[in-house]
Short mmCIF file of C-alpha atoms in Angstrom, two decimals:
data_model
loop_
_atom_site.label_atom_id
_atom_site.label_comp_id
_atom_site.label_asym_id
_atom_site.label_seq_id
_atom_site.Cartn_x
_atom_site.Cartn_y
_atom_site.Cartn_z
CA MET A 22 33.05 -73.12 -53.80
CA SER A 23 35.24 -71.28 -51.49
CA GLY A 24 37.28 -68.49 -52.58
CA HIS A 25 40.93 -69.74 -50.96
CA LYS A 26 42.65 -72.13 -53.39
CA LEU A 27 46.51 -73.08 -52.34
CA LEU A 28 48.77 -73.21 -56.30
CA LYS A 29 52.03 -74.97 -55.88
CA LEU A 30 54.39 -72.38 -57.74
CA TRP A 31 57.82 -73.89 -58.03
CA SER A 32 60.48 -71.16 -58.13
CA SER A 33 65.01 -71.33 -58.04
CA GLY A 34 63.91 -75.31 -57.55
CA ARG A 35 61.85 -74.87 -54.32
CA SER A 36 57.77 -75.64 -54.42
CA ARG A 37 56.12 -72.98 -52.38
CA TRP A 38 52.45 -72.27 -51.32
CA ARG A 39 51.05 -69.33 -52.27
CA LEU A 40 47.31 -68.16 -51.61
CA HIS A 41 45.92 -67.68 -55.46
CA GLU A 42 41.89 -66.55 -55.35
CA GLY A 43 40.51 -63.76 -53.16
CA ILE A 44 43.67 -61.47 -53.06
CA SER A 45 44.01 -58.81 -55.21
CA ARG A 46 46.84 -57.79 -57.36
CA CYS A 47 48.17 -55.62 -54.26
CA GLY A 48 48.08 -58.60 -52.03
CA LYS A 49 45.04 -57.22 -49.74
CA ALA A 50 41.79 -59.02 -49.14
CA CYS A 51 39.66 -57.71 -51.39
CA TYR A 52 36.86 -57.33 -48.55
CA SER A 53 35.15 -55.30 -50.64
CA SER A 54 34.05 -57.44 -53.22
CA CYS A 55 33.94 -61.18 -51.28
CA ILE A 56 31.49 -62.67 -48.22
CA PRO A 57 33.64 -62.85 -45.20
CA LYS A 58 35.93 -65.69 -45.31
CA VAL A 59 37.86 -67.53 -42.37
CA CYS A 60 40.68 -70.13 -42.23
CA ILE A 61 41.27 -71.81 -39.35
CA VAL A 62 44.92 -73.46 -38.66
CA GLY A 63 44.55 -76.97 -37.52
CA SER A 64 41.94 -79.58 -37.92
CA GLY A 65 41.73 -81.13 -34.60
CA PRO A 66 38.54 -80.95 -32.30
CA ALA A 67 38.57 -77.20 -31.43
CA GLY A 68 39.61 -77.03 -35.00
CA PHE A 69 36.22 -78.47 -36.31
CA TYR A 70 34.11 -77.42 -33.50
CA THR A 71 34.89 -73.74 -34.66
CA ALA A 72 34.55 -74.33 -38.10
CA GLN A 73 30.53 -76.22 -36.58
CA HIS A 74 29.92 -72.72 -34.32
CA ILE A 75 30.65 -70.09 -37.26
CA ILE A 76 28.47 -71.97 -40.02
CA LYS A 77 25.65 -72.20 -37.59
CA ALA A 78 26.39 -68.93 -36.41
CA ARG A 79 26.84 -66.92 -39.84
CA GLN A 80 24.99 -67.86 -43.24
CA ASP A 81 27.29 -65.87 -45.23
CA VAL A 82 30.75 -66.85 -43.71
CA ASP A 83 33.13 -68.90 -45.97
CA VAL A 84 35.33 -71.62 -43.52
CA ASP A 85 38.81 -73.05 -44.62
CA ILE A 86 40.16 -75.36 -42.40
CA TYR A 87 43.95 -76.41 -42.77
CA GLU A 88 46.10 -79.24 -41.45
CA ARG A 89 49.71 -80.34 -41.16
CA LEU A 90 48.79 -83.94 -41.82
CA PRO A 91 47.13 -85.39 -44.77
CA VAL A 92 43.98 -86.60 -42.29
CA PRO A 93 41.97 -84.87 -40.18
CA PHE A 94 40.63 -84.92 -37.10
CA GLY A 95 43.73 -84.54 -34.62
CA LEU A 96 43.13 -85.42 -31.48
CA VAL A 97 40.11 -87.73 -32.01
CA ARG A 98 42.44 -89.90 -34.75
CA PHE A 99 45.48 -89.88 -32.74
CA GLY A 100 45.31 -89.23 -29.09
CA VAL A 101 42.21 -91.04 -28.21
CA ALA A 102 42.59 -95.08 -26.82
CA PRO A 103 42.11 -97.41 -29.81
CA ASP A 104 39.51 -99.05 -27.17
CA HIS A 105 37.37 -96.63 -26.98
CA PRO A 106 35.62 -96.60 -30.60
CA GLU A 107 32.51 -94.91 -28.82
CA VAL A 108 34.26 -91.63 -28.11
CA LYS A 109 35.62 -91.53 -31.87
CA ASN A 110 32.06 -91.10 -33.03
CA VAL A 111 32.18 -87.12 -33.04
CA ILE A 112 34.31 -88.04 -36.35
CA ASN A 113 30.28 -88.02 -37.73
CA THR A 114 29.49 -84.56 -37.23
CA PHE A 115 33.07 -82.83 -38.21
CA THR A 116 32.71 -85.10 -41.27
CA GLN A 117 29.09 -83.63 -41.77
CA THR A 118 31.21 -80.20 -41.14
CA ALA A 119 33.39 -80.66 -43.34
CA LYS A 120 31.62 -81.32 -45.95
CA HIS A 121 29.29 -78.49 -45.78
CA SER A 122 29.13 -76.42 -48.94
CA ARG A 123 30.46 -73.87 -46.80
CA CYS A 124 33.76 -75.54 -45.77
CA SER A 125 36.59 -76.81 -47.11
CA PHE A 126 39.50 -78.54 -45.85
CA TYR A 127 42.89 -78.54 -46.78
CA GLY A 128 45.75 -81.11 -45.70
CA ASN A 129 49.46 -82.03 -45.60
CA VAL A 130 49.27 -77.77 -45.62
CA ASN A 131 52.14 -77.32 -43.11
CA VAL A 132 51.30 -73.03 -42.01
CA GLY A 133 54.14 -71.33 -41.41
CA LYS A 134 56.44 -73.39 -43.48
CA ASP A 135 54.35 -74.22 -46.66
CA VAL A 136 52.28 -70.53 -45.80
CA SER A 137 52.87 -68.08 -43.80
CA VAL A 138 50.44 -66.48 -41.03
CA ASP A 139 50.60 -63.21 -42.62
CA GLU A 140 49.49 -64.65 -46.09
CA LEU A 141 46.86 -66.04 -44.48
CA GLN A 142 46.02 -62.54 -42.84
CA GLN A 143 46.24 -60.84 -46.05
CA ALA A 144 44.03 -63.51 -47.93
CA TYR A 145 41.33 -63.80 -44.75
CA HIS A 146 39.35 -61.74 -43.07
CA ALA A 147 40.02 -63.72 -39.75
CA VAL A 148 42.69 -66.28 -38.99
CA VAL A 149 42.14 -68.59 -36.02
CA LEU A 150 44.78 -70.88 -34.65
CA SER A 151 43.71 -74.30 -33.09
CA TYR A 152 46.96 -76.35 -33.63
CA GLY A 153 47.32 -77.69 -30.55
CA ALA A 154 50.02 -79.19 -28.63
CA GLU A 155 53.03 -81.01 -30.68
CA GLY A 156 55.79 -80.32 -28.17
CA ASN A 157 56.39 -82.30 -24.55
CA ARG A 158 56.82 -81.21 -21.32
CA SER A 159 60.32 -82.22 -19.83
CA MET A 160 59.83 -83.49 -16.24
CA GLY A 161 64.04 -81.25 -15.90
CA VAL A 162 65.14 -84.44 -13.93
CA PRO A 163 68.80 -85.96 -14.61
CA GLY A 164 68.37 -89.54 -16.76
CA GLU A 165 65.03 -88.60 -19.05
CA ASP A 166 67.04 -88.51 -22.20
CA LEU A 167 68.34 -92.56 -21.27
CA ALA A 168 66.47 -95.40 -23.39
CA GLY A 169 63.44 -96.73 -22.15
CA VAL A 170 61.87 -93.47 -21.59
CA TYR A 171 59.28 -91.48 -23.56
CA SER A 172 56.37 -89.06 -23.01
CA ALA A 173 52.37 -90.18 -23.27
CA LYS A 174 52.40 -88.09 -26.32
CA ASP A 175 54.93 -89.80 -28.40
CA PHE A 176 53.83 -93.11 -26.84
CA VAL A 177 50.28 -92.59 -27.61
CA GLY A 178 50.88 -91.39 -31.10
CA TRP A 179 52.81 -94.88 -31.67
CA TYR A 180 50.13 -97.04 -30.43
CA ASN A 181 47.05 -94.57 -32.42
CA GLY A 182 49.37 -94.42 -35.78
CA LEU A 183 50.47 -90.92 -35.46
CA PRO A 184 53.61 -90.67 -38.46
CA ASN A 185 56.80 -89.28 -36.53
CA CYS A 186 55.78 -91.24 -34.33
CA ARG A 187 55.90 -94.60 -36.38
CA GLU A 188 59.73 -95.49 -35.19
CA LEU A 189 59.47 -95.19 -31.41
CA SER A 190 59.47 -99.01 -31.09
CA PRO A 191 59.30 -98.70 -27.37
CA ASP A 192 61.18 -101.51 -25.29
CA LEU A 193 58.74 -103.71 -23.12
CA SER A 194 60.77 -106.59 -22.07
CA CYS A 195 61.09 -105.45 -18.23
CA GLU A 196 58.08 -106.53 -15.43
CA THR A 197 57.89 -103.40 -14.15
CA ALA A 198 56.26 -100.02 -15.93
CA VAL A 199 55.75 -96.43 -14.23
CA ILE A 200 53.88 -93.73 -15.78
CA LEU A 201 54.06 -90.15 -14.11
CA GLY A 202 51.22 -88.82 -14.22
CA GLN A 203 47.57 -89.52 -13.04
CA GLY A 204 45.26 -87.62 -15.82
CA ASN A 205 43.36 -89.84 -18.43
CA VAL A 206 45.68 -90.08 -20.51
CA ALA A 207 48.37 -91.94 -17.89
CA LEU A 208 45.15 -94.55 -17.73
CA ASP A 209 44.87 -94.99 -21.14
CA VAL A 210 48.60 -95.67 -21.53
CA ALA A 211 48.36 -98.09 -18.01
CA ARG A 212 45.11 -99.63 -19.46
CA ILE A 213 46.90 -100.05 -23.19
CA LEU A 214 49.93 -101.84 -21.76
CA LEU A 215 47.93 -104.11 -19.29
CA SER A 216 45.20 -104.85 -21.70
CA PRO A 217 44.26 -108.83 -22.87
CA ILE A 218 45.69 -108.47 -26.77
CA ASP A 219 42.24 -110.34 -27.77
CA SER A 220 40.67 -107.43 -27.18
CA LEU A 221 42.73 -104.83 -28.62
CA LYS A 222 42.69 -106.58 -31.32
CA LYS A 223 39.25 -105.29 -32.40
CA THR A 224 40.27 -102.25 -32.02
CA ASP A 225 41.97 -99.65 -34.16
CA ILE A 226 45.54 -99.81 -32.86
CA THR A 227 48.44 -99.80 -35.54
CA GLN A 228 49.94 -103.45 -36.25
CA PRO A 229 52.81 -102.91 -34.79
CA ALA A 230 51.73 -101.62 -31.74
CA LEU A 231 49.66 -104.63 -31.13
CA GLU A 232 53.00 -107.31 -32.18
CA ALA A 233 54.94 -105.84 -29.87
CA LEU A 234 51.97 -105.76 -26.98
CA ALA A 235 51.53 -109.19 -27.99
CA GLU A 236 54.98 -109.72 -26.88
CA SER A 237 55.09 -107.71 -23.91
CA GLN A 238 56.45 -108.62 -20.96
CA VAL A 239 55.03 -105.47 -18.48
CA CYS A 240 52.83 -107.50 -15.59
CA ARG A 241 52.87 -104.59 -13.52
CA VAL A 242 52.18 -100.70 -14.13
CA LEU A 243 52.47 -97.77 -11.64
CA ILE A 244 50.77 -95.07 -12.10
CA VAL A 245 52.68 -92.28 -9.92
CA GLY A 246 50.99 -88.39 -8.69
CA ARG A 247 53.45 -85.98 -6.19
CA ARG A 248 50.16 -84.71 -4.72
CA GLY A 249 46.55 -87.83 -2.53
CA PRO A 250 43.94 -89.25 -3.74
CA MET A 251 41.94 -86.32 -3.56
CA GLN A 252 43.78 -84.38 -6.50
CA ILE A 253 43.90 -87.20 -8.76
CA ALA A 254 42.95 -85.91 -11.88
CA CYS A 255 41.28 -88.76 -13.97
CA THR A 256 37.40 -89.56 -13.64
CA ILE A 257 35.85 -91.75 -12.65
CA LYS A 258 34.98 -93.76 -16.24
CA GLU A 259 39.30 -94.24 -16.89
CA LEU A 260 39.20 -95.37 -13.09
CA ARG A 261 36.19 -98.16 -13.68
CA GLU A 262 37.82 -99.37 -16.28
CA MET A 263 41.30 -99.79 -14.65
CA VAL A 264 39.08 -101.63 -11.62
CA ASN A 265 37.27 -104.05 -14.62
CA LEU A 266 40.32 -104.55 -16.22
CA PRO A 267 40.52 -108.54 -17.12
CA GLY A 268 43.18 -110.35 -16.39
CA THR A 269 44.12 -107.42 -13.29
CA ARG A 270 44.15 -106.35 -10.21
CA PRO A 271 44.90 -103.42 -7.70
CA GLU A 272 47.86 -103.35 -6.02
CA MET A 273 47.54 -99.92 -3.30
CA VAL A 274 49.36 -97.99 -0.62
CA ALA A 275 46.99 -98.00 2.47
CA THR A 276 48.31 -95.39 4.29
CA ASP A 277 48.29 -93.05 0.96
CA PHE A 278 44.25 -92.90 2.40
CA GLU A 279 44.62 -91.59 5.45
CA GLY A 280 41.74 -89.26 6.33
CA VAL A 281 40.47 -89.31 2.88
CA ALA A 282 37.38 -90.59 3.86
CA GLU A 283 36.95 -87.66 6.93
CA ALA A 284 37.22 -85.36 3.74
CA LEU A 285 35.33 -86.20 1.92
CA LYS A 286 31.86 -84.94 2.91
CA ASP A 287 33.11 -81.22 1.29
CA VAL A 288 34.00 -82.21 -1.86
CA PRO A 289 31.61 -81.87 -5.08
CA ARG A 290 30.23 -85.05 -6.21
CA PRO A 291 32.16 -86.09 -8.95
CA ARG A 292 35.00 -85.80 -7.09
CA LYS A 293 33.50 -87.83 -4.22
CA ARG A 294 32.16 -90.19 -5.93
CA LEU A 295 35.67 -91.11 -7.81
CA THR A 296 37.53 -91.23 -4.38
CA GLU A 297 34.94 -93.38 -3.22
CA LEU A 298 35.77 -95.92 -5.96
CA MET A 299 39.25 -95.25 -5.00
CA LEU A 300 38.93 -96.19 -1.39
CA LYS A 301 36.39 -98.89 -2.06
CA THR A 302 39.28 -100.50 -4.71
CA ALA A 303 42.18 -99.80 -2.08
CA LEU A 304 40.57 -100.63 1.48
CA GLU A 305 37.75 -102.72 1.48
CA LYS A 306 38.07 -106.57 0.97
CA PRO A 307 36.42 -108.01 -2.39
CA GLY A 308 33.47 -110.14 -2.75
CA GLU A 309 33.50 -113.73 -3.08
CA LYS A 310 33.58 -113.52 -7.00
CA GLU A 311 35.83 -110.20 -7.34
CA GLN A 312 38.45 -112.18 -5.21
CA GLU A 313 38.57 -115.28 -7.17
CA ARG A 314 38.86 -112.40 -10.24
CA ARG A 315 41.80 -110.81 -8.77
CA ASN A 316 43.67 -114.37 -7.38
CA LYS A 317 43.42 -115.56 -11.31
CA ALA A 318 45.07 -111.83 -12.14
CA SER A 319 48.19 -112.01 -13.82
CA ARG A 320 48.94 -108.29 -14.01
CA VAL A 321 49.10 -105.48 -11.45
CA TRP A 322 48.28 -101.74 -11.40
CA GLY A 323 48.33 -99.39 -8.97
CA PHE A 324 48.25 -95.73 -7.59
CA ARG A 325 51.26 -94.44 -6.12
CA PHE A 326 50.58 -90.54 -4.47
CA PHE A 327 52.89 -87.86 -2.94
CA ARG A 328 55.74 -89.23 -5.03
CA SER A 329 58.07 -86.57 -7.47
CA PRO A 330 60.78 -87.46 -10.27
CA ILE A 331 63.91 -86.29 -8.86
CA GLU A 332 66.02 -89.04 -11.32
CA VAL A 333 65.66 -91.48 -13.82
CA LEU A 334 68.88 -94.42 -12.61
CA ALA A 335 70.72 -96.28 -15.39
CA ASP A 336 71.36 -99.57 -15.65
CA PRO A 337 75.37 -100.46 -15.63
CA SER A 338 76.30 -100.43 -19.30
CA GLN A 339 74.16 -96.56 -18.83
CA ASN A 340 72.93 -96.70 -21.95
CA LYS A 341 68.94 -97.18 -20.54
CA ILE A 342 66.98 -97.22 -17.62
CA ALA A 343 67.30 -99.45 -14.41
CA GLY A 344 64.97 -97.50 -12.43
CA ILE A 345 63.35 -94.60 -10.97
CA ARG A 346 64.35 -92.09 -8.23
CA LEU A 347 60.92 -91.00 -6.35
CA ALA A 348 60.85 -87.94 -3.64
CA VAL A 349 58.40 -88.27 -1.10
CA ASN A 350 56.14 -85.17 -0.81
CA LYS A 351 53.35 -84.25 1.74
CA LEU A 352 50.71 -81.58 0.97
CA GLU A 353 49.99 -78.88 2.21
CA GLY A 354 46.47 -77.39 1.75
CA SER A 355 43.71 -78.81 1.35
CA GLY A 356 41.47 -79.46 -2.12
CA GLU A 357 42.31 -78.67 -5.25
CA GLY A 358 44.73 -76.14 -4.17
CA ALA A 359 46.81 -78.07 -2.09
CA GLN A 360 50.58 -78.16 -3.00
CA ALA A 361 52.82 -80.96 -2.46
CA VAL A 362 56.08 -80.12 -0.84
CA LEU A 363 58.93 -82.17 -0.32
CA THR A 364 59.77 -84.16 2.99
CA GLY A 365 63.39 -85.11 1.71
CA GLU A 366 63.03 -88.63 1.63
CA GLU A 367 63.88 -90.85 -1.00
CA GLU A 368 62.12 -94.05 -2.02
CA ASP A 369 64.01 -96.28 -5.81
CA VAL A 370 61.44 -98.08 -7.87
CA PRO A 371 63.18 -100.90 -10.08
CA CYS A 372 61.54 -100.75 -13.81
CA GLY A 373 62.83 -100.59 -17.28
CA LEU A 374 60.00 -98.27 -18.52
CA VAL A 375 58.97 -95.25 -18.11
CA VAL A 376 55.75 -93.04 -19.69
CA SER A 377 56.41 -89.23 -18.61
CA SER A 378 52.22 -88.01 -18.85
CA ILE A 379 52.42 -84.79 -16.82
CA GLY A 380 50.94 -82.69 -20.26
CA TYR A 381 52.19 -81.20 -23.70
CA LYS A 382 53.67 -77.20 -24.68
CA SER A 383 52.41 -75.93 -28.13
CA LEU A 384 55.09 -74.58 -30.17
CA SER A 385 55.72 -71.48 -31.63
CA ILE A 386 54.19 -72.13 -35.61
CA ASP A 387 55.07 -68.99 -37.14
CA PRO A 388 57.83 -66.58 -36.27
CA SER A 389 55.55 -63.70 -37.12
CA VAL A 390 53.33 -64.63 -34.65
CA PRO A 391 54.07 -63.26 -30.88
CA PHE A 392 55.02 -66.69 -28.28
CA ASP A 393 55.51 -66.44 -24.87
CA SER A 394 57.68 -70.00 -25.00
CA HIS A 395 58.11 -69.66 -20.93
CA LYS A 396 54.18 -70.60 -20.44
CA ALA A 397 54.18 -72.03 -24.25
CA ILE A 398 51.04 -70.04 -25.34
CA VAL A 399 50.62 -67.40 -28.06
CA PRO A 400 49.55 -64.33 -25.91
CA ASN A 401 45.90 -63.41 -25.78
CA ILE A 402 43.23 -60.82 -25.12
CA MET A 403 40.40 -62.83 -24.35
CA GLY A 404 40.88 -65.65 -27.15
CA ARG A 405 42.80 -62.56 -29.48
CA VAL A 406 46.13 -61.98 -30.57
CA GLN A 407 47.67 -59.07 -30.09
CA GLN A 408 49.63 -59.04 -33.81
CA ALA A 409 52.64 -57.03 -34.78
CA ALA A 410 55.02 -56.77 -31.78
CA GLY A 411 52.90 -59.13 -29.50
CA VAL A 412 52.31 -56.03 -27.48
CA LYS A 413 49.96 -56.31 -24.86
CA PRO A 414 48.13 -53.42 -24.22
CA VAL A 415 47.69 -51.25 -20.99
CA THR A 416 43.50 -49.67 -20.96
CA PHE A 417 42.46 -47.43 -18.66
CA SER A 418 41.57 -49.72 -16.18
CA ASP A 419 44.55 -51.23 -16.04
CA TRP A 420 46.24 -47.34 -15.47
CA GLU A 421 43.70 -46.76 -12.58
CA LYS A 422 45.62 -49.87 -11.35
CA ILE A 423 48.64 -48.13 -11.21
CA ASP A 424 47.03 -44.96 -9.89
CA ASN A 425 45.89 -46.33 -7.17
CA VAL A 426 49.31 -47.34 -6.03
CA GLU A 427 51.05 -44.59 -6.65
CA MET A 428 48.88 -42.56 -4.57
CA THR A 429 48.54 -45.15 -1.84
CA ARG A 430 52.71 -44.99 -1.68
CA GLY A 431 52.34 -41.29 -2.06
CA GLU A 432 50.21 -41.07 1.03
CA ALA A 433 52.72 -42.79 3.31
CA SER A 434 55.59 -39.53 2.25
CA GLY A 435 52.74 -36.56 2.72
CA LYS A 436 52.98 -36.91 -0.90
CA PRO A 437 49.83 -36.74 -3.39
CA ARG A 438 51.67 -39.51 -5.28
CA GLU A 439 55.12 -41.84 -5.33
CA LYS A 440 54.89 -42.31 -8.83
CA LEU A 441 57.05 -46.10 -10.51
CA LEU A 442 59.70 -45.67 -12.13
CA ASN A 443 59.91 -49.24 -13.74
CA VAL A 444 58.15 -49.83 -16.83
CA GLU A 445 58.27 -53.72 -15.47
CA GLU A 446 56.92 -52.61 -12.81
CA MET A 447 54.60 -51.09 -13.68
CA LEU A 448 53.13 -53.53 -16.04
CA GLN A 449 53.25 -56.55 -13.13
CA VAL A 450 50.87 -53.77 -11.09
CA ALA A 451 48.43 -53.33 -14.11
CA ARG A 452 48.50 -56.58 -14.44
CA THR A 453 48.13 -58.51 -10.80
#
């Protein structure tokens, strides 16, 4: 049995979690008399893979997994699309790990609230932060707070049963939906919006979502990206599912693909196959059977490239959205490193639903853990969090970078060195 149990203590009318076994009277972990203990915060895929690796690599380590929700598996449960049950099969492996004699799962424990990271550090030899990215990245445009605008994280959480998204109740009474972002999550959302309701009934999608989708009026979904077909972030599997989605047909803009075929000879095979499928879908005349299928389709979808959101447009009441204004971009550079640059042109797209799928961001878990709010990460060196004041030390090799710059500057004026006088400048040189 794992040596770290949680006791719920009641004091002054408030409940408080305290680590029990494995802590000496002075509050320090009794390392000398205990086998090594590792705490993992978060029970998603990363947390379980970490636990699995530790248990296999070391025969003398106990692992405790803490989870804020009463249920485990994180994004496998709440992120994977309901029509992708094969991806969720990994839960079987995670279950074996959770039932291992040297692994314990503790759900409904909110680290940072019920128990502090400081307390965990006192009780364990190592604490692994694997709590994921719970925040939404903001588009940073006017109107994004209007009714009818949702983050993909919340929208996916709604149809997958994430407790804090159960009241989302998106308005699906419009004809056109716009999804910002062209990764796999964006395609998941598009596919769920357009899938035949009978096929969704066979999945683990939530009943409220199923009922709402059964009444949905959405029949056109545009998947918008700021760069071009050569930079799209989805995989060929997800694209193929969209291409073959029953009851739908693709609707592309041919000019978005100018020059793409010529550029394919120099790209890696996975990117080449993905782009070839897009080109075939967008530009080639389909065969007789496929054309017949498309003619019968009642719903359409399509990629829109070289577009960035600049404003969500409100209806006359100013209470909900009526459309989205997109900036038209051009690319500078090529391949994965190509950058989207504004052309000055704009385009308004009428729609009643906008789903922002531009990524998630991590949030601070505990005041005692250093957190870079700008980058939305816990600062670390090769995965190791620098605790205390969150100081990132300068190594000797970092100093040698400073030394080299100072001597180079000194040579210009005939001096042995020209010292850097600003700490921020020193750190900037050391970390380049």
